mmCIF file of N, CA and C in Angstrom:
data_model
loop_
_atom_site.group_PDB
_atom_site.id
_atom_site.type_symbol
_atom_site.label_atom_id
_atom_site.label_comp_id
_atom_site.label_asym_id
_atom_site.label_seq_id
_atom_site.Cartn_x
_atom_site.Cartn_y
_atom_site.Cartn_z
ATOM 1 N N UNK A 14 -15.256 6.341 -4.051
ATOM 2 C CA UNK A 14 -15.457 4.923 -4.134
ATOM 3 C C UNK A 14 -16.554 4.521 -3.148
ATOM 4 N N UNK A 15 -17.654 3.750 -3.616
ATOM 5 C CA UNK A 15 -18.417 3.809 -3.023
ATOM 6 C C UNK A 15 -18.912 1.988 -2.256
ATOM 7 N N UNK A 16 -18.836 1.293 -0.940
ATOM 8 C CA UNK A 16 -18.944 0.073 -0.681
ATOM 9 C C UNK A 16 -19.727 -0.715 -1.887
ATOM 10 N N UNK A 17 -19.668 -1.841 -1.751
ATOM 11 C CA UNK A 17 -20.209 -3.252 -2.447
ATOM 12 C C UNK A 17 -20.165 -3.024 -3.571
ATOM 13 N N UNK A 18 -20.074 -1.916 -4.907
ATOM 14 C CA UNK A 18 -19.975 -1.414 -5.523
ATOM 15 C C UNK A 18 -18.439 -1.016 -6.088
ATOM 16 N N UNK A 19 -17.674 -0.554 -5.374
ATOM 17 C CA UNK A 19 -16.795 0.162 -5.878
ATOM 18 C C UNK A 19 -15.566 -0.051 -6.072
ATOM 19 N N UNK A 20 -14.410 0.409 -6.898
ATOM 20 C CA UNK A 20 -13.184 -0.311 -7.073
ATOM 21 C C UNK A 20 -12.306 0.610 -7.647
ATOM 22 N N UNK A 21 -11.385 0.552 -7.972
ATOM 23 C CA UNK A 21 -10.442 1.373 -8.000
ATOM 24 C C UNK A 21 -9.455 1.293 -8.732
ATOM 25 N N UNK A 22 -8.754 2.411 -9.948
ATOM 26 C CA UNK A 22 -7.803 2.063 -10.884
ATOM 27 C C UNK A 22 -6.060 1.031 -10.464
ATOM 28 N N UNK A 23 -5.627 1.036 -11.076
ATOM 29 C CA UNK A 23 -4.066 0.318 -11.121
ATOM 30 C C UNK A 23 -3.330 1.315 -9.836
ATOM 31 N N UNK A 24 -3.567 2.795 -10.815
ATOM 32 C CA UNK A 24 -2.238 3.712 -9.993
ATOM 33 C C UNK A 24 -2.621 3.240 -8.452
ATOM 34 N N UNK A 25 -4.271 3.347 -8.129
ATOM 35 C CA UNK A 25 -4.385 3.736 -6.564
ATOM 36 C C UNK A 25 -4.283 2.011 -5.933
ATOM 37 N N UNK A 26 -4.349 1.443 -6.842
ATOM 38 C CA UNK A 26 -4.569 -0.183 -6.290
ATOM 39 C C UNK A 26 -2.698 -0.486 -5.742
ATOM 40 N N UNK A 27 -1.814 -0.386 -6.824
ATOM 41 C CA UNK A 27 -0.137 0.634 -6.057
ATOM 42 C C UNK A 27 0.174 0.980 -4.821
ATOM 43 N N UNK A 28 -1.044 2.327 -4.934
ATOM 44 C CA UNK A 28 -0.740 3.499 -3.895
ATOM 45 C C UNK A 28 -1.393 2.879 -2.523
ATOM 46 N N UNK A 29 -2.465 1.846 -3.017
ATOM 47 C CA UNK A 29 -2.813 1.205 -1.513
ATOM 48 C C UNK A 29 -2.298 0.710 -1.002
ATOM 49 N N UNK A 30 -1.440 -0.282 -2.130
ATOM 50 C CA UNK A 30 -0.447 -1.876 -1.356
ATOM 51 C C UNK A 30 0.758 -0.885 -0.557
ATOM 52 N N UNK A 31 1.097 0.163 -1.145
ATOM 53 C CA UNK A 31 2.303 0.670 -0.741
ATOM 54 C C UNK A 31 2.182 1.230 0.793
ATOM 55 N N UNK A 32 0.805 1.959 0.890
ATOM 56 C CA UNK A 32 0.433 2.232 2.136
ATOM 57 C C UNK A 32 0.694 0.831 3.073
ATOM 58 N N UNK A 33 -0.130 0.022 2.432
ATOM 59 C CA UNK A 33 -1.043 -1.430 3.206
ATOM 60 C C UNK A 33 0.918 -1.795 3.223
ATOM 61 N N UNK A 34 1.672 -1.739 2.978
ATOM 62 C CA UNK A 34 3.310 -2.577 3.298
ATOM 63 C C UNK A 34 3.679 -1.450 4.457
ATOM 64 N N UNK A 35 3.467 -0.186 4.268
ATOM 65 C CA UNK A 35 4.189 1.148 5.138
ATOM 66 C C UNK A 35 3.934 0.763 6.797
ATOM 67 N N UNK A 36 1.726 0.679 6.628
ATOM 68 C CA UNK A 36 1.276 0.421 8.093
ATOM 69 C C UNK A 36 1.487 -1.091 8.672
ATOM 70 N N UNK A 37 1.788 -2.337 7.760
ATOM 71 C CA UNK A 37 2.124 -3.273 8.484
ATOM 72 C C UNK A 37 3.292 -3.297 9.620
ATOM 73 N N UNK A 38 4.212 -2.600 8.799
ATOM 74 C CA UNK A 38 5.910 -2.794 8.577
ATOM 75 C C UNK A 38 5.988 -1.740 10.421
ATOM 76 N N UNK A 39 4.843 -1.163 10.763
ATOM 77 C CA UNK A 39 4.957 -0.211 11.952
ATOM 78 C C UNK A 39 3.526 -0.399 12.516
ATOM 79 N N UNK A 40 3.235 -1.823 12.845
ATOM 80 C CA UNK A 40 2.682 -2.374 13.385
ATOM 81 C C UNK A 40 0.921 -2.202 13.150
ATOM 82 N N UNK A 41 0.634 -1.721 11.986
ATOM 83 C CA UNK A 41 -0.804 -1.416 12.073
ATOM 84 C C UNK A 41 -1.650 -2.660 11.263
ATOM 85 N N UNK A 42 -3.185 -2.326 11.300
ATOM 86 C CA UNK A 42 -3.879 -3.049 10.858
ATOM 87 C C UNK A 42 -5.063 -2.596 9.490
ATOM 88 N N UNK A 43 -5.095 -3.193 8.581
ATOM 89 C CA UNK A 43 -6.619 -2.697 7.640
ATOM 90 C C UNK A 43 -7.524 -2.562 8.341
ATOM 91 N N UNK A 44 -8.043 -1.591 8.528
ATOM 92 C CA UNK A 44 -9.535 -1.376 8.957
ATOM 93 C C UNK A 44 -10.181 -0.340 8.023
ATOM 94 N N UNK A 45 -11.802 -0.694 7.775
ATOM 95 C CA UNK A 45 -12.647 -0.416 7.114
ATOM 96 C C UNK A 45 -13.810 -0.276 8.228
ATOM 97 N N UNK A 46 -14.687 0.982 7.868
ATOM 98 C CA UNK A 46 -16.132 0.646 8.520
ATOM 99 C C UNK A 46 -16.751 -0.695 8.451
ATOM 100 N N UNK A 47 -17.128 -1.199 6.901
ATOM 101 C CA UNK A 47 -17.781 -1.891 7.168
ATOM 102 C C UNK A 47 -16.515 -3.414 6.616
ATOM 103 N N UNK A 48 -15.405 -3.034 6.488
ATOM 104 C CA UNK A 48 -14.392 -4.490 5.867
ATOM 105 C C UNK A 48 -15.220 -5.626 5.081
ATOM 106 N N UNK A 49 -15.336 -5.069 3.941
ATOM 107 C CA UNK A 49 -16.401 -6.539 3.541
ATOM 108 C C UNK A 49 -15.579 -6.285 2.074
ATOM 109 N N UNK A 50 -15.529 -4.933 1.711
ATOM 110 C CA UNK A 50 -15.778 -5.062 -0.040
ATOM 111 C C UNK A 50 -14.294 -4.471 -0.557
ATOM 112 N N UNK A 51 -13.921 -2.966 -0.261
ATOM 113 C CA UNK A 51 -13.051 -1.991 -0.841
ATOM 114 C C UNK A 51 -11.465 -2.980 -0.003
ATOM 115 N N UNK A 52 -11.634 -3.161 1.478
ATOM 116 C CA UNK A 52 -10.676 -3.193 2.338
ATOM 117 C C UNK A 52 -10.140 -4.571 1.505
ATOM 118 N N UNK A 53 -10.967 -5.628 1.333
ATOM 119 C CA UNK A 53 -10.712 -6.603 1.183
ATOM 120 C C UNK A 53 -10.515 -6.797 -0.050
ATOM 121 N N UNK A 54 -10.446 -6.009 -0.922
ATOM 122 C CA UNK A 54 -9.983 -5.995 -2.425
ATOM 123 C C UNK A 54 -8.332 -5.443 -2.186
ATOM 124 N N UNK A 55 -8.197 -4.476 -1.706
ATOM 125 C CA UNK A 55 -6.942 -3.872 -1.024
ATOM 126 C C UNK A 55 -6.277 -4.778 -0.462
ATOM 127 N N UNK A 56 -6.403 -5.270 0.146
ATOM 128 C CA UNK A 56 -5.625 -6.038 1.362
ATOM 129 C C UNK A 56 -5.587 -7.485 0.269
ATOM 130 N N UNK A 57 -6.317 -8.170 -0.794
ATOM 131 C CA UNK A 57 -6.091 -9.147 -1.702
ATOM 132 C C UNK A 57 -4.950 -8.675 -2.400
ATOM 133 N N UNK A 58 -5.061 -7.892 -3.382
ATOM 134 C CA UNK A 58 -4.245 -7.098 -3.601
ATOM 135 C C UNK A 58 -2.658 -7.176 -3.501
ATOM 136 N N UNK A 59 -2.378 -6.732 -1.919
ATOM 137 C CA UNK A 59 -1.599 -6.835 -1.121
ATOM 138 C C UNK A 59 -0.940 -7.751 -1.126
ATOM 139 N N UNK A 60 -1.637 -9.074 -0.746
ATOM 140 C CA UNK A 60 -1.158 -10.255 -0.498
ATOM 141 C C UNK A 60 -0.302 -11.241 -1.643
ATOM 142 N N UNK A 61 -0.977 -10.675 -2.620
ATOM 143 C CA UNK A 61 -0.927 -11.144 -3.969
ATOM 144 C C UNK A 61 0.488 -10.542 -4.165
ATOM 145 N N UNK A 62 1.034 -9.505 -3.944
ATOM 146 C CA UNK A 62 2.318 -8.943 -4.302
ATOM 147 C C UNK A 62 2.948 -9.396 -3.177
ATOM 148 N N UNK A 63 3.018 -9.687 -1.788
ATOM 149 C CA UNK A 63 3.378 -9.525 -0.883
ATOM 150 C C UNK A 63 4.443 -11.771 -1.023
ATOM 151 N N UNK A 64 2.706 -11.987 -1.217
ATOM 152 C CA UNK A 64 3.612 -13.526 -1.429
ATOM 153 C C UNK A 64 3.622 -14.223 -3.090
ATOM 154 N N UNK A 65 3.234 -13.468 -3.390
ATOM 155 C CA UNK A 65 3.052 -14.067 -4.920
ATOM 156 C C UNK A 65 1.447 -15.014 -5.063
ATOM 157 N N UNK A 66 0.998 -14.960 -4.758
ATOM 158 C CA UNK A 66 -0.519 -15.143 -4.737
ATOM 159 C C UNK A 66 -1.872 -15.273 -5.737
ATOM 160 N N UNK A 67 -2.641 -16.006 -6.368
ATOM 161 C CA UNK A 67 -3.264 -15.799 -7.443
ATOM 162 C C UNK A 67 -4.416 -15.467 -6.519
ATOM 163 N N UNK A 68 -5.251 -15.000 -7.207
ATOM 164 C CA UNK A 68 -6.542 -14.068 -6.526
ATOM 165 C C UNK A 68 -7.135 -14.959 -5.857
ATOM 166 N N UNK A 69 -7.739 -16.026 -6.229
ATOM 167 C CA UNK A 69 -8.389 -17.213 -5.145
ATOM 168 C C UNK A 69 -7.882 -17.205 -3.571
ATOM 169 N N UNK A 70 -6.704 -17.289 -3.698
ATOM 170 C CA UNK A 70 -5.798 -17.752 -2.867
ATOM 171 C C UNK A 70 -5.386 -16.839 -2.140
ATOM 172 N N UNK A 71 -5.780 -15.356 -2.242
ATOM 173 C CA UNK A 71 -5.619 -14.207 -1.290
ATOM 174 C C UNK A 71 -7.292 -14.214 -0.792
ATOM 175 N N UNK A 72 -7.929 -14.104 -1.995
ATOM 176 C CA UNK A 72 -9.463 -13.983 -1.244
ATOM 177 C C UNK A 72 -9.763 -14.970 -0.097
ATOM 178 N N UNK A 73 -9.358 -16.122 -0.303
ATOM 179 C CA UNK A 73 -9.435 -17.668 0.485
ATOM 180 C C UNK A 73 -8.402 -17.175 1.892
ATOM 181 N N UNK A 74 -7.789 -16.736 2.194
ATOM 182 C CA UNK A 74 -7.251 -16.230 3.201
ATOM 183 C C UNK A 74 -7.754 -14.868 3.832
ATOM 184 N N UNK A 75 -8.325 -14.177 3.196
ATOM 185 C CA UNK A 75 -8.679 -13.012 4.018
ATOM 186 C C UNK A 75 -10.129 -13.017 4.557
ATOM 187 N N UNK A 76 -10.606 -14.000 3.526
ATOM 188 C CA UNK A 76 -12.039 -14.462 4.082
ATOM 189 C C UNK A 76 -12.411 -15.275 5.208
ATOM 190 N N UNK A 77 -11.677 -16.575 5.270
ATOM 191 C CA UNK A 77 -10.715 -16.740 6.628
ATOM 192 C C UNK A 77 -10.504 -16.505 7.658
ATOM 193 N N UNK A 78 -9.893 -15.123 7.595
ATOM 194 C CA UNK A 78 -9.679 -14.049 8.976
ATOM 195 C C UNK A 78 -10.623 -13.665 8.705
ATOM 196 N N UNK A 79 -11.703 -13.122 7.727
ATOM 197 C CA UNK A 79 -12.919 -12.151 8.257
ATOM 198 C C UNK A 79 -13.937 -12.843 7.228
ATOM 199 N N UNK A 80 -14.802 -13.619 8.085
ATOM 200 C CA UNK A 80 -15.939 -14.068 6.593
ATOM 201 C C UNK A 80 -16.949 -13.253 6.420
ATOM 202 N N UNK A 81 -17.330 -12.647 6.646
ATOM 203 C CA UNK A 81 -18.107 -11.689 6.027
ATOM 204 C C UNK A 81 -17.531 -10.644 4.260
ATOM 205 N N UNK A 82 -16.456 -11.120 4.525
ATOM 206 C CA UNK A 82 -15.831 -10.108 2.927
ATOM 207 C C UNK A 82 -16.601 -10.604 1.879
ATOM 208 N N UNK A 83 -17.223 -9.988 0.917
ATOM 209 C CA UNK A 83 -17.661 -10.326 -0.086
ATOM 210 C C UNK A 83 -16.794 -8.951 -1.541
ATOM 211 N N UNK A 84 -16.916 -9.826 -2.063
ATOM 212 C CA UNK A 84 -16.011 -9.406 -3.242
ATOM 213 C C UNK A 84 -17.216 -9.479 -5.146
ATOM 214 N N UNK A 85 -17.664 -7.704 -5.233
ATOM 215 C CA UNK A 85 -18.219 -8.270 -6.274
ATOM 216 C C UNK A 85 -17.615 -8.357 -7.721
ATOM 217 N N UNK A 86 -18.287 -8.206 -8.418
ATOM 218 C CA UNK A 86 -18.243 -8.526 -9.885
ATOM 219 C C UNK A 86 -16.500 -7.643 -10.553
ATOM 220 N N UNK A 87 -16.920 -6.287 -9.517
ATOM 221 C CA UNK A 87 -15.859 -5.056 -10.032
ATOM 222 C C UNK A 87 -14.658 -5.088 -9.155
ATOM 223 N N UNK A 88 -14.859 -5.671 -8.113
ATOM 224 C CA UNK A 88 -13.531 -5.856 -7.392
ATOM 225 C C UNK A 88 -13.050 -7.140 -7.574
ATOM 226 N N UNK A 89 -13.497 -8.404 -7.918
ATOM 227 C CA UNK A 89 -12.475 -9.325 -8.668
ATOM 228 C C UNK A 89 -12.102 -9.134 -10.216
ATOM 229 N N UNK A 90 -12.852 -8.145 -11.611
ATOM 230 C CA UNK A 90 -12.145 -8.109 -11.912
ATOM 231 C C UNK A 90 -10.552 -6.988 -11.650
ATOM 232 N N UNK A 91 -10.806 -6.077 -10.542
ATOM 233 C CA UNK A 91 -9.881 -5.435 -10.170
ATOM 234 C C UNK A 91 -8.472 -6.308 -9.753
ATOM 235 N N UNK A 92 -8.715 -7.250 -9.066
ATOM 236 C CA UNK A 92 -8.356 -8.001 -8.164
ATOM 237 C C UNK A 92 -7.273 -8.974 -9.248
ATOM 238 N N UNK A 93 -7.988 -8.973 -10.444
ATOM 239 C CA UNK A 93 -7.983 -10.269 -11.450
ATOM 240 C C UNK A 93 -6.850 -9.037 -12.764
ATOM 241 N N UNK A 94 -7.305 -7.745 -12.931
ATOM 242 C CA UNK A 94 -5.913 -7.283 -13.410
ATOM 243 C C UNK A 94 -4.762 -6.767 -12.804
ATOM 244 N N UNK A 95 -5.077 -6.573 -11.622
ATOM 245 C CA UNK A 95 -3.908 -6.564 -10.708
ATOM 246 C C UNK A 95 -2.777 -7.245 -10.729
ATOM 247 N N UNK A 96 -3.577 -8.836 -10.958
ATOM 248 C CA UNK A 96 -2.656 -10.342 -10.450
ATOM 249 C C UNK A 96 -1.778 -10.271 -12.286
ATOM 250 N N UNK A 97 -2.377 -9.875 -13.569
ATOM 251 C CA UNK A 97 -1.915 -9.607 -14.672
ATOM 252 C C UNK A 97 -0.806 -8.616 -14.750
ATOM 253 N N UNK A 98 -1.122 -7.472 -14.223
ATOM 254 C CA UNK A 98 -0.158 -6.221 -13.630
ATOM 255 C C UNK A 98 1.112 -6.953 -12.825
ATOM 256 N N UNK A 99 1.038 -7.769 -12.240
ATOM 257 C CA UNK A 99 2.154 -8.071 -11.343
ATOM 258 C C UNK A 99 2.650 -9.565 -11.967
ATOM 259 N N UNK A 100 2.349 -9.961 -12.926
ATOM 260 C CA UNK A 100 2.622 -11.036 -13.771
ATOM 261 C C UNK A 100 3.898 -10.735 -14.910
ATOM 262 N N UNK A 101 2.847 -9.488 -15.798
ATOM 263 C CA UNK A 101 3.425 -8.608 -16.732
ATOM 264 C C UNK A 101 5.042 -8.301 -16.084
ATOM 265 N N UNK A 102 4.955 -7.219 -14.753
ATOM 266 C CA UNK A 102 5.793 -6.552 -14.217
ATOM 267 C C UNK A 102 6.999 -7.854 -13.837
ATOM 268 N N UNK A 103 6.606 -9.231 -13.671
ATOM 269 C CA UNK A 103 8.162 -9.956 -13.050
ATOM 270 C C UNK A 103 8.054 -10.515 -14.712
ATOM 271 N N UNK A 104 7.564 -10.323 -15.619
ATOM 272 C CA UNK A 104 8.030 -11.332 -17.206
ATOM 273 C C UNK A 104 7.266 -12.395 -17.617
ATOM 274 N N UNK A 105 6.132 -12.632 -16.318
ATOM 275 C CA UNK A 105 5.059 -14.204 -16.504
ATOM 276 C C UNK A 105 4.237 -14.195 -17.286
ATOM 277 N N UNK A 106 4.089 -12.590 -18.250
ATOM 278 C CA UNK A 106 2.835 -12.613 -19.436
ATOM 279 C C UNK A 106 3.606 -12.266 -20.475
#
């Protein structure tokens, strides 16, 4: 996966939040070299399952804590079937 560019299927978008709940839950933090693009699709993601969240409204908070995140074309629609994935999964589609 490669920055500003890059994004990532369902299974690993899962396998991140699951991490991203493991290292909160024992005190850690997201960090990325450069935290702008991959981290902050991850950590949207996250939030989105974490509080129930529509994508605006995680991006609008993590941008927030870090404005520099930029989110392109391939990580909101990542971002954007995710929030469908977790819609589907409680019965909302």
């Amino acid at each position: 996966m490669t920055d500003f560019v890059g994004t990532a299927a369902r299974p690993s978008i899962e396998k991140a939040v699951k991490f991203v709940e493991s290292a909160i839950s024992s005190g850690k933090y997201v960090h990325c070299k450069a935290g702008r693009t991959r981290s902050a699709m991850f950590v949207a993601c996250y939030l989105m399952q974490k509080h129930d969240w529509y994508p605006n409204v995680a991006y609008e908070f993590v941008k927030q804590k870090r404005p520099q995140v930029i989110l392109g074309n391939a990580q909101w629609r990542t971002v954007n079937e995710y929030r469908r994935f977790l819609d589907h999964k409680h019965g909302l589609a």
